[in-house]
Short mmCIF file of C-alpha atoms and ligand atoms in Angstrom, two decimals:
data_model
loop_
_atom_site.label_atom_id
_atom_site.label_comp_id
_atom_site.label_asym_id
_atom_site.label_seq_id
_atom_site.Cartn_x
_atom_site.Cartn_y
_atom_site.Cartn_z
CA MET A 437 112.35 99.18 84.07
CA LEU A 438 110.32 97.07 86.50
CA THR A 439 106.87 95.62 85.89
CA LEU A 440 104.79 93.48 88.23
CA GLU A 441 101.91 91.67 86.61
CA ASN A 442 99.17 90.21 88.81
CA ILE A 443 101.54 88.91 91.43
CA SER A 444 100.28 86.90 94.36
CA LYS A 445 102.06 85.30 97.28
CA ILE A 446 100.63 82.58 99.44
CA TYR A 447 102.81 81.43 102.33
CA GLN A 448 102.30 77.71 102.64
CA GLY A 449 102.18 76.63 106.22
CA ARG A 450 99.85 74.73 108.46
CA LEU A 451 97.45 77.56 107.65
CA PRO A 452 98.26 78.90 104.17
CA TYR A 453 98.29 82.71 104.22
CA GLN A 454 97.74 85.00 101.26
CA ALA A 455 100.16 87.88 101.84
CA LEU A 456 99.75 89.48 98.39
CA GLU A 457 96.88 89.27 95.95
CA ASP A 458 96.89 90.34 92.33
CA VAL A 459 99.30 93.27 92.63
CA SER A 460 100.29 95.03 89.41
CA PHE A 461 102.37 98.17 88.81
CA SER A 462 105.28 99.46 86.78
CA MET A 463 108.27 101.67 87.52
CA SER A 464 110.25 103.58 84.95
CA ALA A 465 114.02 103.92 85.09
CA GLY A 466 115.11 106.49 87.65
CA GLU A 467 111.78 106.57 89.44
CA PHE A 468 111.71 106.85 93.26
CA VAL A 469 108.60 105.10 94.62
CA ALA A 470 107.42 104.51 98.20
CA VAL A 471 105.33 101.59 99.42
CA MET A 472 103.17 102.22 102.49
CA GLY A 473 100.53 100.30 104.37
CA PRO A 474 99.70 98.94 107.81
CA SER A 475 101.84 96.32 109.49
CA GLY A 476 101.24 92.94 107.84
CA SER A 477 99.89 94.43 104.59
CA GLY A 478 102.60 92.71 102.53
CA LYS A 479 105.22 95.42 102.01
CA SER A 480 108.30 93.36 102.88
CA THR A 481 106.86 90.39 101.01
CA LEU A 482 106.64 92.59 97.92
CA LEU A 483 110.30 93.63 98.19
CA ASN A 484 111.41 90.04 98.77
CA LEU A 485 109.61 88.88 95.63
CA ILE A 486 111.20 91.61 93.52
CA GLY A 487 114.57 90.97 95.16
CA THR A 488 114.21 87.25 94.37
CA THR A 489 114.83 86.21 97.96
CA ASP A 490 111.33 84.69 97.91
CA SER A 491 109.33 83.08 95.11
CA LEU A 492 106.04 84.11 93.54
CA SER A 493 102.90 82.00 93.91
CA SER A 494 101.53 83.44 90.68
CA GLY A 495 102.02 86.37 88.35
CA GLU A 496 105.20 87.68 86.82
CA VAL A 497 107.97 90.18 87.59
CA PHE A 498 109.74 91.73 84.59
CA VAL A 499 113.02 93.60 84.78
CA ASN A 500 113.77 95.43 81.56
CA GLN A 501 111.04 93.41 79.86
CA ARG A 502 112.59 90.11 80.89
CA PRO A 503 110.63 87.82 83.21
CA ILE A 504 112.73 87.04 86.28
CA LYS A 505 111.30 83.52 86.26
CA ALA A 506 113.01 82.81 82.94
CA LEU A 507 116.50 83.55 84.25
CA SER A 508 118.86 80.62 84.63
CA LYS A 509 120.60 79.99 87.95
CA ASN A 510 123.70 81.85 86.80
CA GLU A 511 121.72 84.72 85.36
CA LEU A 512 119.80 85.00 88.62
CA ALA A 513 122.99 85.14 90.67
CA ASP A 514 124.31 87.73 88.25
CA PHE A 515 121.07 89.72 88.51
CA ARG A 516 121.29 89.79 92.31
CA ARG A 517 124.94 90.80 92.24
CA THR A 518 124.90 93.44 89.52
CA THR A 519 121.39 94.85 89.07
CA LEU A 520 120.12 94.90 92.65
CA GLY A 521 121.05 96.81 95.78
CA PHE A 522 119.43 96.38 99.22
CA VAL A 523 119.08 98.71 102.20
CA PHE A 524 117.42 97.51 105.42
CA GLN A 525 116.15 99.03 108.64
CA GLN A 526 118.81 97.14 110.59
CA PHE A 527 121.93 98.22 108.83
CA HIS A 528 123.46 94.72 108.53
CA LEU A 529 127.01 96.01 108.61
CA LEU A 530 129.94 93.77 109.50
CA ASP A 531 131.42 95.10 112.72
CA THR A 532 134.76 93.38 112.26
CA LEU A 533 135.33 95.56 109.20
CA THR A 534 135.95 99.30 108.92
CA VAL A 535 133.58 101.75 107.25
CA GLU A 536 135.46 101.69 103.96
CA GLU A 537 135.82 97.90 104.01
CA ASN A 538 132.07 97.54 104.48
CA ILE A 539 131.37 99.87 101.57
CA VAL A 540 133.76 98.15 99.19
CA LEU A 541 132.65 94.64 100.14
CA PRO A 542 130.29 94.00 97.18
CA LEU A 543 133.10 94.88 94.77
CA THR A 544 135.35 92.20 96.22
CA LEU A 545 132.89 89.65 94.84
CA GLY A 546 133.18 91.01 91.32
CA ARG A 547 135.88 91.58 88.77
CA TYR A 548 137.22 94.89 89.96
CA GLY A 549 140.90 95.81 90.19
CA ILE A 550 142.33 97.28 93.39
CA LYS A 551 142.68 100.73 91.76
CA GLU A 552 139.05 100.78 90.66
CA MET A 553 137.92 99.66 94.12
CA GLU A 554 139.95 102.39 95.83
CA GLN A 555 138.67 105.01 93.45
CA ARG A 556 135.04 104.05 93.85
CA SER A 557 135.33 103.76 97.61
CA ASP A 558 136.95 107.19 97.79
CA THR A 559 134.22 108.82 95.65
CA MET A 560 131.52 107.10 97.67
CA LEU A 561 132.98 108.09 101.07
CA THR A 562 133.09 111.71 99.93
CA ARG A 563 129.57 111.43 98.55
CA LEU A 564 128.31 110.06 101.88
CA GLY A 565 130.17 112.66 103.93
CA LEU A 566 132.04 109.84 105.71
CA LYS A 567 135.60 110.46 104.61
CA GLU A 568 136.88 111.28 108.07
CA HIS A 569 135.21 108.13 109.42
CA ALA A 570 136.63 105.74 106.81
CA LYS A 571 138.89 103.86 109.24
CA LYS A 572 136.34 103.58 112.04
CA ARG A 573 134.63 100.34 112.99
CA THR A 574 130.89 100.39 112.47
CA TYR A 575 130.11 100.28 116.22
CA GLU A 576 131.83 103.65 116.51
CA LEU A 577 129.19 105.30 114.30
CA SER A 578 125.88 107.02 114.96
CA GLY A 579 122.71 105.45 113.51
CA GLY A 580 122.58 107.97 110.68
CA GLN A 581 126.23 107.38 109.79
CA ALA A 582 125.75 103.61 109.91
CA GLN A 583 122.78 103.82 107.54
CA ARG A 584 124.83 105.97 105.16
CA VAL A 585 127.52 103.26 105.18
CA ALA A 586 124.80 100.70 104.37
CA ILE A 587 123.61 102.88 101.49
CA GLY A 588 127.17 103.21 100.22
CA ARG A 589 127.54 99.44 100.30
CA ALA A 590 124.20 99.02 98.47
CA LEU A 591 125.21 101.47 95.74
CA ILE A 592 128.95 100.94 95.25
CA HIS A 593 128.42 98.54 92.31
CA LYS A 594 126.00 101.04 90.69
CA PRO A 595 122.91 98.84 90.76
CA LYS A 596 120.00 99.77 88.51
CA LEU A 597 117.36 98.88 91.08
CA VAL A 598 117.62 99.59 94.81
CA LEU A 599 115.16 98.06 97.27
CA CYS A 600 114.92 99.72 100.69
CA ASP A 601 112.91 98.28 103.59
CA GLU A 602 112.32 101.05 106.12
CA PRO A 603 115.76 102.65 105.68
CA THR A 604 114.86 105.41 108.14
CA GLY A 605 113.02 103.16 110.62
CA ASN A 606 115.80 103.36 113.21
CA LEU A 607 116.77 106.97 112.65
CA ASP A 608 115.84 110.29 114.24
CA THR A 609 114.30 113.03 112.09
CA LYS A 610 117.57 114.75 111.25
CA SER A 611 119.37 111.56 110.21
CA SER A 612 116.27 110.44 108.28
CA LYS A 613 116.31 113.62 106.27
CA GLU A 614 120.01 113.21 105.48
CA VAL A 615 119.48 109.63 104.31
CA LEU A 616 116.45 110.56 102.19
CA GLN A 617 118.23 113.53 100.65
CA LEU A 618 121.09 111.22 99.82
CA LEU A 619 118.84 108.65 98.14
CA ALA A 620 117.04 111.39 96.21
CA GLU A 621 120.33 112.88 94.97
CA ILE A 622 121.90 109.58 94.03
CA ARG A 623 118.96 108.46 91.95
CA LEU A 624 119.18 111.75 90.03
CA GLU A 625 122.92 111.39 89.48
CA GLU A 626 122.90 107.69 88.56
CA GLU A 627 119.33 107.25 87.28
CA THR A 628 118.89 104.53 89.90
CA THR A 629 115.36 103.18 90.27
CA ILE A 630 114.42 103.07 93.97
CA LEU A 631 111.56 101.25 95.67
CA MET A 632 111.32 102.12 99.37
CA VAL A 633 109.04 100.67 102.02
CA THR A 634 108.31 103.20 104.75
CA HIS A 635 105.90 103.92 107.59
CA ASP A 636 106.84 107.57 107.56
CA ALA A 637 104.78 110.07 105.54
CA LEU A 638 107.69 112.51 105.54
CA ALA A 639 110.01 109.90 104.04
CA ALA A 640 107.40 109.01 101.42
CA SER A 641 107.02 112.68 100.48
CA TYR A 642 110.56 112.59 99.04
CA CYS A 643 109.36 110.12 96.39
CA ASP A 644 107.74 110.66 92.97
CA ARG A 645 104.89 108.35 93.81
CA VAL A 646 103.45 106.38 96.73
CA LEU A 647 101.75 102.99 96.48
CA PHE A 648 99.51 101.97 99.36
CA LEU A 649 98.90 98.35 100.26
CA LYS A 650 96.06 97.06 102.37
CA ASP A 651 95.56 93.39 103.22
CA GLY A 652 97.91 92.38 100.40
CA ARG A 653 96.16 94.39 97.70
CA LEU A 654 96.94 97.69 96.06
CA TYR A 655 94.68 100.19 97.80
CA ASN A 656 95.66 103.56 96.38
CA GLU A 657 98.37 105.41 94.49
CA LEU A 658 99.47 109.04 94.73
CA TYR A 659 101.74 111.06 92.45
CA ARG A 660 103.79 113.87 93.88
CA PRO A 661 102.37 117.33 93.22
CA THR A 662 104.75 120.28 92.78
CA LYS A 663 105.02 120.99 96.50
CA GLN A 664 106.48 118.41 98.90
CA GLY A 665 104.40 119.88 101.74
CA ASP A 666 101.14 119.24 99.84
CA PHE A 667 102.28 115.69 99.14
CA TYR A 668 102.93 115.06 102.83
CA GLN A 669 99.36 116.18 103.61
CA GLN A 670 97.86 113.98 100.86
CA ILE A 671 99.84 110.96 102.03
CA SER A 672 98.75 111.52 105.64
CA ASN A 673 95.12 111.67 104.49
CA VAL A 674 95.37 108.30 102.73
CA LEU A 675 97.06 106.79 105.79
CA ILE A 676 94.18 107.97 107.96
CA SER A 677 91.64 106.55 105.46
CA LEU A 678 93.56 103.25 105.60
CA GLY A 679 92.48 103.00 109.19
CA GLY A 680 94.39 103.23 112.41
CA THR A 681 95.76 106.43 113.81
CA GLU A 682 98.60 108.43 112.40
CA ASP A 683 100.77 107.02 115.19
CA ASP A 684 100.64 103.61 113.55
CA PHE A 685 102.57 105.06 110.66
CA SER A 686 104.86 107.38 112.50
CA SER A 687 108.59 107.04 111.94
CA VAL A 688 108.96 106.38 115.63
CA ARG A 689 107.79 102.88 116.42
CA PHE A 690 107.61 101.60 119.94
CA SER A 691 106.80 97.95 119.26
N1 LIG B 1416 107.61 83.43 105.94
C1 LIG B 1416 106.31 83.64 106.22
N2 LIG B 1416 105.47 82.62 106.44
C2 LIG B 1416 104.16 82.82 106.71
N3 LIG B 1416 103.58 84.04 106.74
C3 LIG B 1416 104.36 85.10 106.52
C4 LIG B 1416 105.78 84.97 106.25
N4 LIG B 1416 106.29 86.20 106.07
C5 LIG B 1416 105.27 87.06 106.23
N5 LIG B 1416 104.11 86.41 106.49
C6 LIG B 1416 102.78 87.03 106.69
O1 LIG B 1416 102.43 87.76 105.53
C7 LIG B 1416 101.84 89.00 105.87
C8 LIG B 1416 102.63 90.15 105.24
O2 LIG B 1416 103.90 90.21 105.87
P1 LIG B 1416 104.97 91.34 105.52
O3 LIG B 1416 106.20 91.04 106.27
O4 LIG B 1416 105.08 91.46 104.05
O5 LIG B 1416 104.24 92.63 106.12
P2 LIG B 1416 104.74 94.14 106.16
O6 LIG B 1416 103.73 94.94 105.42
O7 LIG B 1416 106.15 94.24 105.73
O8 LIG B 1416 104.59 94.47 107.72
P3 LIG B 1416 105.54 95.37 108.69
O9 LIG B 1416 105.11 96.80 108.45
O10 LIG B 1416 105.15 94.92 110.06
O11 LIG B 1416 106.96 95.13 108.36
C9 LIG B 1416 101.80 89.05 107.38
O12 LIG B 1416 100.51 88.70 107.81
C10 LIG B 1416 102.82 88.02 107.82
O13 LIG B 1416 102.44 87.42 109.04
MG1 LIG B 1417 107.97 94.68 106.71
#
């Protein structure tokens, strides 16, 4: 579904900085993959390149065998609107709108009738366990609820590829688990392909595979064994071998 071929990113500034170097990997449709690595290793840069909010210095990104570079301006806008969904650490919700208005927002940009919008919003609110909160403003929500709203908004148009940058970074353990469970279920139901940046080994253990970045290069790759607990241990071991202490990768960040 997604293929990256030898991609590199050099930020041009007074001192040019190579944030990614020769990164290649593929994801099949419906795969749930985590990206881990120390701060500054290029994780967000990677998501931005795939999400087309930043441009490649070299290499190629293919979505369904088509190079993103070859898309026209209109096709690119269409790609962003229909194929992609984004979830961020800061939920980026609009606090002048209600929960259901936030969720339905992406549909208002497309060709959806009112009925269809209501139906989808209703299904999604139920799916997210937010039905009783539908009329609330977003500042009346807990962190976990707010992130579920953000996920609803990212998924309401049924995107094929969802990019998440530390979706559990601001959440406590219980809310993190709810959000991860939700992502895992939705990708099974909709065959959504999900790429998720995370510092948290527990979050990564929900995925099928973990890619590790170090200094802008692919450092290691792990596939999930049968047991999630074993996977968590394997991931933690790679994080320790990456250098730093486990605290650097903990879901609780103090910086
Ligand atoms: N717009 C930019 N201009 C110049 N350098 C940048 C820019 N964005 C990121 N960088 C640099 O590229 C490197 C990778 O940054 P990136 O944001 O991808 O790291 P990250 O792995 O997401 O880190 P974190 O875990 O802290 O979010 C860093 O050294 C960063 O300083
Ligand atoms: Mg980042």
